[in-house]
Coordinates of C-alpha atoms and ligand atoms in Angstrom, one line a residue:
M1 CA -48.5 53.7 -30.6
L2 CA -48.8 51.4 -27.5
L3 CA -49.7 48.9 -30.1
F4 CA -46.4 49.5 -32.0
I5 CA -44.5 49.5 -28.8
N6 CA -46.1 46.3 -27.4
K7 CA -45.6 44.6 -31.2
K8 CA -42.0 45.6 -31.1
R9 CA -41.5 43.9 -27.5
F10 CA -43.2 40.7 -28.8
I11 CA -40.8 40.6 -31.7
S12 CA -37.9 41.1 -29.4
I13 CA -39.1 38.7 -27.0
G14 CA -39.6 36.2 -30.0
I15 CA -36.0 36.9 -31.5
L16 CA -34.6 36.2 -28.1
L17 CA -36.6 32.8 -27.5
T18 CA -35.8 31.8 -31.0
L19 CA -31.9 32.4 -30.2
I20 CA -32.1 30.7 -26.8
I21 CA -33.6 27.7 -28.5
L22 CA -31.0 28.0 -31.1
M23 CA -28.2 28.1 -28.4
I24 CA -29.8 25.1 -27.0
I25 CA -29.6 22.9 -30.2
I26 CA -26.3 24.2 -31.0
Y27 CA -24.3 24.1 -27.6
I28 CA -25.8 21.1 -25.9
D29 CA -28.0 19.0 -27.9
T30 CA -25.7 18.5 -31.2
P31 CA -22.3 18.3 -28.9
T32 CA -23.9 15.9 -26.6
T33 CA -24.9 13.5 -29.5
I34 CA -21.4 13.8 -31.0
Y35 CA -20.0 13.2 -27.5
S36 CA -22.2 10.0 -26.9
I37 CA -21.2 8.2 -30.0
D38 CA -17.5 8.9 -29.3
I39 CA -17.9 7.6 -26.1
Q40 CA -20.2 4.3 -27.8
N41 CA -17.1 3.7 -30.0
I42 CA -14.3 3.9 -27.5
Q43 CA -16.3 1.5 -25.4
L44 CA -16.9 -0.9 -28.1
N45 CA -13.1 -0.9 -29.3
N46 CA -11.8 -1.3 -25.6
V47 CA -14.2 -4.3 -25.1
E48 CA -13.2 -5.7 -28.5
N49 CA -9.2 -5.2 -28.0
H50 CA -9.6 -6.2 -24.3
T51 CA -11.3 -9.8 -25.3
K52 CA -8.7 -10.1 -27.9
Q53 CA -5.9 -9.5 -25.2
L54 CA -7.5 -12.0 -22.7
L55 CA -7.9 -15.0 -25.0
P56 CA -4.6 -16.7 -25.8
R57 CA -3.5 -17.2 -29.4
V58 CA -3.8 -21.0 -30.5
L59 CA -2.3 -22.8 -33.5
C60 CA -3.7 -25.8 -34.5
L61 CA -1.8 -28.9 -36.2
I62 CA -4.0 -31.5 -37.2
L63 CA -2.3 -34.9 -38.3
T64 CA -4.1 -36.6 -41.3
T65 CA -3.6 -38.6 -44.6
P66 CA -4.6 -38.0 -48.0
K67 CA -7.3 -41.0 -47.6
N68 CA -9.2 -38.7 -45.1
F69 CA -9.2 -35.6 -47.2
L70 CA -12.9 -35.9 -48.2
S71 CA -14.4 -37.2 -45.1
R72 CA -12.6 -36.5 -42.1
V73 CA -10.5 -33.4 -42.9
I74 CA -13.6 -31.5 -44.8
A75 CA -15.6 -32.1 -41.8
V76 CA -12.6 -30.4 -39.4
N77 CA -12.3 -27.7 -41.9
E78 CA -16.2 -26.9 -41.9
T79 CA -16.3 -27.2 -38.2
W80 CA -13.7 -26.5 -35.6
G81 CA -10.5 -25.9 -37.7
P82 CA -11.2 -22.2 -38.6
R83 CA -11.8 -21.4 -34.9
C84 CA -8.1 -21.5 -34.3
D85 CA -6.3 -18.8 -34.7
R86 CA -4.4 -20.5 -37.4
Y87 CA -4.6 -24.3 -38.3
F88 CA -2.8 -26.4 -40.5
F89 CA -3.4 -30.1 -41.8
V90 CA -0.3 -32.0 -41.5
T91 CA -0.1 -35.1 -44.1
E92 CA 2.4 -37.0 -46.2
S93 CA 2.2 -35.5 -50.0
P94 CA -1.1 -36.3 -51.9
T95 CA -0.4 -39.4 -53.7
Q96 CA -0.3 -40.0 -57.4
T97 CA -3.2 -42.2 -57.1
M98 CA -5.4 -39.3 -56.1
T99 CA -8.1 -38.2 -58.3
P100 CA -8.3 -34.7 -59.8
E101 CA -11.1 -33.7 -57.3
Q102 CA -9.1 -34.9 -54.5
I103 CA -5.8 -32.9 -55.9
N104 CA -8.1 -29.9 -56.3
F105 CA -9.3 -30.3 -52.6
T106 CA -5.8 -29.9 -51.4
Q107 CA -5.5 -26.5 -52.9
Q108 CA -8.7 -25.5 -50.8
I109 CA -7.5 -26.5 -47.4
P110 CA -4.5 -25.1 -45.3
I111 CA -1.9 -28.0 -45.2
A112 CA 1.4 -27.1 -43.6
P113 CA 4.5 -27.0 -46.2
I114 CA 6.5 -29.8 -44.5
Q115 CA 8.3 -32.0 -46.9
N116 CA 9.4 -35.9 -46.7
I117 CA 6.6 -37.0 -44.4
T118 CA 6.5 -40.6 -44.1
S119 CA 3.0 -42.1 -44.5
G120 CA 1.8 -45.0 -42.1
Y121 CA 0.7 -45.2 -38.2
G122 CA 3.7 -46.2 -37.8
H123 CA 5.7 -42.9 -38.4
L124 CA 3.2 -40.6 -36.4
T125 CA 6.0 -39.5 -34.2
Q126 CA 7.7 -38.1 -37.3
K127 CA 4.7 -36.3 -38.2
S128 CA 4.2 -34.7 -35.1
T129 CA 7.8 -34.0 -34.5
L130 CA 8.3 -32.3 -37.8
A131 CA 5.1 -30.0 -37.2
F132 CA 6.2 -28.9 -34.1
L133 CA 9.5 -27.8 -35.5
F134 CA 7.7 -26.0 -38.3
A135 CA 5.5 -24.5 -35.7
Y136 CA 8.6 -23.2 -34.0
E137 CA 10.4 -22.2 -37.0
K138 CA 7.7 -20.3 -38.7
Y139 CA 5.2 -19.1 -35.9
F140 CA 6.9 -19.3 -32.7
N141 CA 6.1 -15.4 -32.1
D142 CA 2.7 -15.7 -33.4
F143 CA 1.0 -17.9 -31.1
D144 CA 0.8 -18.8 -27.2
W145 CA -0.2 -22.2 -27.7
V146 CA 0.2 -24.7 -30.2
V147 CA -2.3 -27.9 -30.1
K148 CA -1.5 -31.2 -31.8
A149 CA -4.8 -32.6 -32.6
D150 CA -5.8 -35.7 -35.5
D151 CA -8.6 -35.5 -38.0
D152 CA -10.8 -37.6 -35.8
T153 CA -10.5 -35.0 -32.9
Y154 CA -13.0 -32.6 -32.1
L155 CA -12.2 -29.4 -30.5
I156 CA -14.4 -27.3 -28.8
V157 CA -11.8 -24.3 -29.7
E158 CA -13.5 -21.8 -27.1
N159 CA -13.7 -24.0 -24.0
L160 CA -9.9 -24.6 -24.7
K161 CA -9.1 -20.8 -25.1
A162 CA -11.0 -20.0 -21.9
F163 CA -9.2 -23.1 -20.2
L164 CA -5.8 -21.8 -21.5
S165 CA -6.5 -18.0 -20.6
Q166 CA -5.9 -19.2 -17.2
Q167 CA -2.6 -21.0 -17.9
N168 CA 1.0 -19.5 -18.3
T169 CA 2.7 -20.1 -21.5
S170 CA 6.2 -18.9 -20.3
E171 CA 6.1 -22.1 -18.4
P172 CA 7.2 -25.3 -19.8
V173 CA 4.0 -27.2 -19.2
T174 CA 1.8 -29.0 -21.7
F175 CA -2.2 -30.1 -21.2
G176 CA -4.0 -33.0 -22.2
Y177 CA -5.6 -36.4 -21.0
N178 CA -2.8 -37.3 -18.3
F179 CA -1.7 -40.9 -18.1
K180 CA 0.4 -41.7 -15.3
V181 CA 2.6 -44.7 -16.7
I182 CA 5.7 -45.2 -18.9
V183 CA 7.2 -41.7 -19.2
S184 CA 8.5 -40.0 -16.1
K185 CA 5.5 -37.7 -15.0
G186 CA 3.3 -39.4 -17.2
Y187 CA 2.5 -38.4 -20.8
H188 CA -0.6 -37.1 -22.5
S189 CA -3.1 -39.4 -24.7
G190 CA -2.3 -38.7 -28.1
G191 CA -5.7 -39.5 -29.3
A192 CA -7.6 -36.8 -26.8
S193 CA -4.9 -34.0 -28.5
Y194 CA -2.5 -32.1 -26.2
V195 CA -1.3 -28.8 -26.0
L196 CA 2.1 -27.3 -25.7
S197 CA 3.1 -23.6 -24.3
R198 CA 5.3 -21.4 -26.0
E199 CA 8.2 -22.5 -23.4
S200 CA 7.5 -26.1 -24.0
L201 CA 7.7 -25.6 -28.1
R202 CA 10.9 -23.6 -27.9
R203 CA 12.4 -26.8 -25.5
F204 CA 11.4 -29.1 -28.0
Y205 CA 12.9 -27.4 -30.4
E206 CA 15.9 -27.2 -28.4
A207 CA 16.3 -30.8 -27.7
H208 CA 16.0 -31.8 -31.3
N209 CA 18.7 -29.4 -31.9
D210 CA 20.9 -30.6 -28.8
L211 CA 23.9 -33.0 -29.9
N212 CA 23.0 -34.9 -27.1
S213 CA 19.6 -35.3 -27.9
T214 CA 17.7 -38.5 -27.1
C215 CA 14.5 -37.4 -29.0
R216 CA 13.7 -40.0 -31.4
K217 CA 12.8 -38.6 -35.0
D218 CA 10.7 -41.2 -36.0
G219 CA 9.2 -44.7 -34.6
G220 CA 7.8 -45.8 -31.1
A221 CA 4.4 -44.4 -30.1
E222 CA 3.6 -40.7 -31.2
D223 CA 2.4 -39.5 -27.6
V224 CA 5.2 -41.4 -25.6
E225 CA 8.1 -40.3 -27.6
I226 CA 7.0 -36.7 -27.9
A227 CA 6.5 -36.7 -24.0
K228 CA 10.0 -38.3 -23.5
C229 CA 11.7 -35.6 -25.9
L230 CA 9.9 -32.8 -23.6
R231 CA 11.0 -34.5 -20.2
S232 CA 14.3 -34.4 -21.2
K233 CA 14.3 -30.5 -21.0
G234 CA 12.2 -30.3 -17.9
V235 CA 8.9 -30.0 -19.6
Y236 CA 6.0 -31.1 -17.1
P237 CA 2.4 -32.2 -17.8
G238 CA 0.0 -29.9 -16.3
K239 CA -3.7 -30.7 -14.6
S240 CA -6.4 -30.5 -17.3
L241 CA -9.1 -30.5 -14.9
D242 CA -12.1 -27.9 -14.3
K243 CA -13.4 -26.9 -11.1
Q244 CA -15.2 -30.0 -10.5
N245 CA -12.4 -32.2 -11.2
R246 CA -13.7 -33.2 -14.5
E247 CA -11.4 -33.9 -17.3
L248 CA -11.1 -31.4 -20.4
F249 CA -9.5 -33.9 -22.6
H250 CA -10.9 -37.3 -23.5
P251 CA -9.0 -40.2 -25.1
L252 CA -12.0 -42.4 -26.0
P253 CA -14.5 -41.8 -28.8
Y254 CA -17.4 -39.7 -27.4
I255 CA -20.1 -42.5 -27.1
S256 CA -17.5 -44.5 -25.0
H257 CA -17.3 -41.6 -22.6
F258 CA -20.8 -41.1 -22.5
R259 CA -22.0 -44.6 -21.8
G260 CA -19.1 -45.1 -19.4
N261 CA -17.7 -48.1 -21.3
I262 CA -14.3 -47.9 -19.8
P263 CA -11.5 -50.3 -20.9
N264 CA -9.7 -51.8 -18.4
W265 CA -6.1 -50.4 -19.7
L266 CA -7.5 -46.9 -19.2
K267 CA -8.3 -47.5 -15.7
Q268 CA -4.5 -48.6 -15.0
Y269 CA -3.4 -45.9 -17.3
A270 CA -5.3 -42.9 -15.9
E271 CA -3.9 -40.1 -13.4
N272 CA -6.8 -39.0 -12.3
P273 CA -9.5 -41.6 -10.8
L274 CA -12.1 -42.4 -13.4
Q275 CA -15.6 -41.2 -12.3
T276 CA -18.7 -43.2 -13.8
V277 CA -22.3 -42.3 -12.9
S278 CA -24.7 -45.6 -13.3
Ligands
NAG301 C1 -7.9 -1.6 -30.8 O1 -7.1 -0.7 -30.5 C2 -6.3 -0.1 -31.7 C3 -5.1 0.8 -31.2 O2 -4.8 0.2 -30.1 C4 -7.3 0.8 -32.4 O3 -6.8 1.2 -33.8 C5 -8.5 -0.2 -32.9 O4 -9.2 0.8 -33.4 C6 -9.3 -0.9 -31.6 N1 -10.1 -1.6 -31.7 C7 -10.0 -2.7 -32.5 C8 -11.6 -3.1 -32.6 O5 -9.3 -3.3 -32.9
NAG302 C1 -12.1 -24.6 -45.5 O1 -12.2 -23.6 -44.8 C2 -11.8 -22.5 -45.0 C3 -12.1 -21.5 -44.2 O2 -13.3 -21.4 -43.6 C4 -12.5 -21.9 -46.4 O3 -12.2 -21.0 -46.6 C5 -12.4 -23.3 -47.3 O4 -13.0 -23.0 -48.6 C6 -12.6 -24.5 -46.8 N1 -12.3 -25.4 -47.8 C7 -13.0 -26.6 -48.4 C8 -12.6 -27.5 -49.5 O5 -14.2 -26.4 -48.3
NAG303 C1 -11.6 -27.3 -58.8 O1 -12.2 -26.6 -58.2 C2 -12.4 -25.3 -58.9 C3 -12.9 -24.4 -58.1 O2 -13.6 -24.6 -56.9 C4 -13.7 -25.7 -60.2 O3 -14.0 -24.7 -60.9 C5 -12.9 -26.9 -61.0 O4 -14.1 -27.6 -61.9 C6 -12.7 -27.8 -60.1 N1 -12.0 -29.1 -61.0 C7 -12.0 -30.6 -60.6 C8 -11.4 -31.4 -61.5 O5 -13.0 -30.8 -59.6
NAG304 C1 13.6 -34.4 -48.8 O1 14.0 -35.5 -49.3 C2 14.8 -35.3 -50.9 C3 15.0 -36.8 -51.4 O2 15.6 -37.7 -50.2 C4 16.2 -34.6 -50.3 O3 16.6 -34.1 -51.6 C5 15.3 -33.2 -49.6 O4 16.8 -32.7 -49.2 C6 14.6 -33.6 -48.2 N1 14.2 -32.3 -47.8 C7 14.0 -32.2 -46.4 C8 13.4 -30.7 -46.1 O5 14.4 -32.7 -45.7
NAG305 C1 4.9 -17.1 -16.0 O1 5.8 -17.9 -15.7 C2 7.1 -17.2 -16.1 C3 8.1 -18.5 -16.1 O2 8.1 -19.7 -15.1 C4 7.2 -16.6 -14.5 O3 8.4 -15.9 -14.8 C5 6.2 -15.4 -14.6 O4 6.2 -14.8 -13.4 C6 4.9 -16.1 -14.5 N1 3.8 -15.4 -14.8 C7 2.9 -15.5 -14.0 C8 1.7 -14.0 -14.2 O5 2.5 -16.2 -13.2
NAG306 C1 26.9 -33.7 -24.1 O1 27.1 -34.6 -23.2 C2 28.6 -34.1 -23.0 C3 28.8 -35.4 -22.1 O2 27.9 -35.5 -21.1 C4 28.8 -33.0 -22.3 O3 30.3 -32.8 -21.7 C5 28.4 -32.0 -23.4 O4 28.5 -30.6 -22.7 C6 27.1 -31.9 -24.0 N1 26.8 -31.0 -25.1 C7 25.7 -30.5 -25.0 C8 25.5 -29.5 -26.2 O5 24.7 -30.5 -24.2

């Protein structure tokens, strides 16, 4: 009898314990796991969205010419070009003298659909102008900044974005390597590449559609003419220096900056005093 009662109690306690353990698993353990996964997902999404919102969107316009397609263009396309949020090569139409391989190549790179670009170094003003007008007409709402670069430019897009994230694209401002001569308030070296804010791009478009426009559509020096046109609408060049007063855009080939081979003309043109360390 006693044994039977003890056995009954033992079974009851066993059932109770099992229930408690089950309750712990169902009400605490399982929900906690799901909950913590949820939090992780939310945090990951927030981090990604947060990053996307902080980094400005950059459209890159890269001036080139068919003879550089299989050399410089292929290199830009394999390196920094795709790091822009969108990039276009700006070129006159491929010539009839191109080989089938070269024509084939043009199908595999993003070429801005701009008609009637004239070839030749003397027509860079037209190439840049048409590229900016194209950017305004097709992509004004899609990007915060527009970069004009060349096929021999190397842009560290991550650094550019970090710098631009500190700037205000609603301001009529541009950034690049500052020359202090020729144009009112100076101008940016074309070879170093330069950046227009959205407001600057809007004013550039406005300037070209102004009946009284003094903007040249072709000829002259590209960097000077674009700057003159922007000045006619109150767009000004900003300071493109880091916290230690070092330039962020560089007009000379890398090796010249590295060795400190600074030509005399640059010493006269430079807005910021040149620093060399021997
Ligand atoms: C970003 O936010 C949107 C809604 O605002 C959301 O649908 C998306 O999953 C979030 N995460 C990423 C990585 O886009
Ligand atoms: C150019 O780069 C894009 C993006 O990375 C790639 O899809 C394309 O195949 C490249 N074109 C060539 C010719 O390598
Ligand atoms: C053009 O490119 C395609 C795909 O990359 C390739 O299959 C084809 O052989 C190429 N043609 C020529 C003429 O290079
Ligand atoms: C390009 O040039 C052709 C021939 O001169 C002309 O008919 C056409 O309208 C031009 N296109 C643009 C977009 O200017
Ligand atoms: C950005 O510039 C615009 C135009 O000058 C100005 O209205 C706005 O307050 C500025 N925003 C910030 C965050 O400084
Ligand atoms: C062009 O200039 C004239 C004379 O200075 C001025 O009266 C006119 O309003 C200007 N037109 C535009 C569109 O700015």
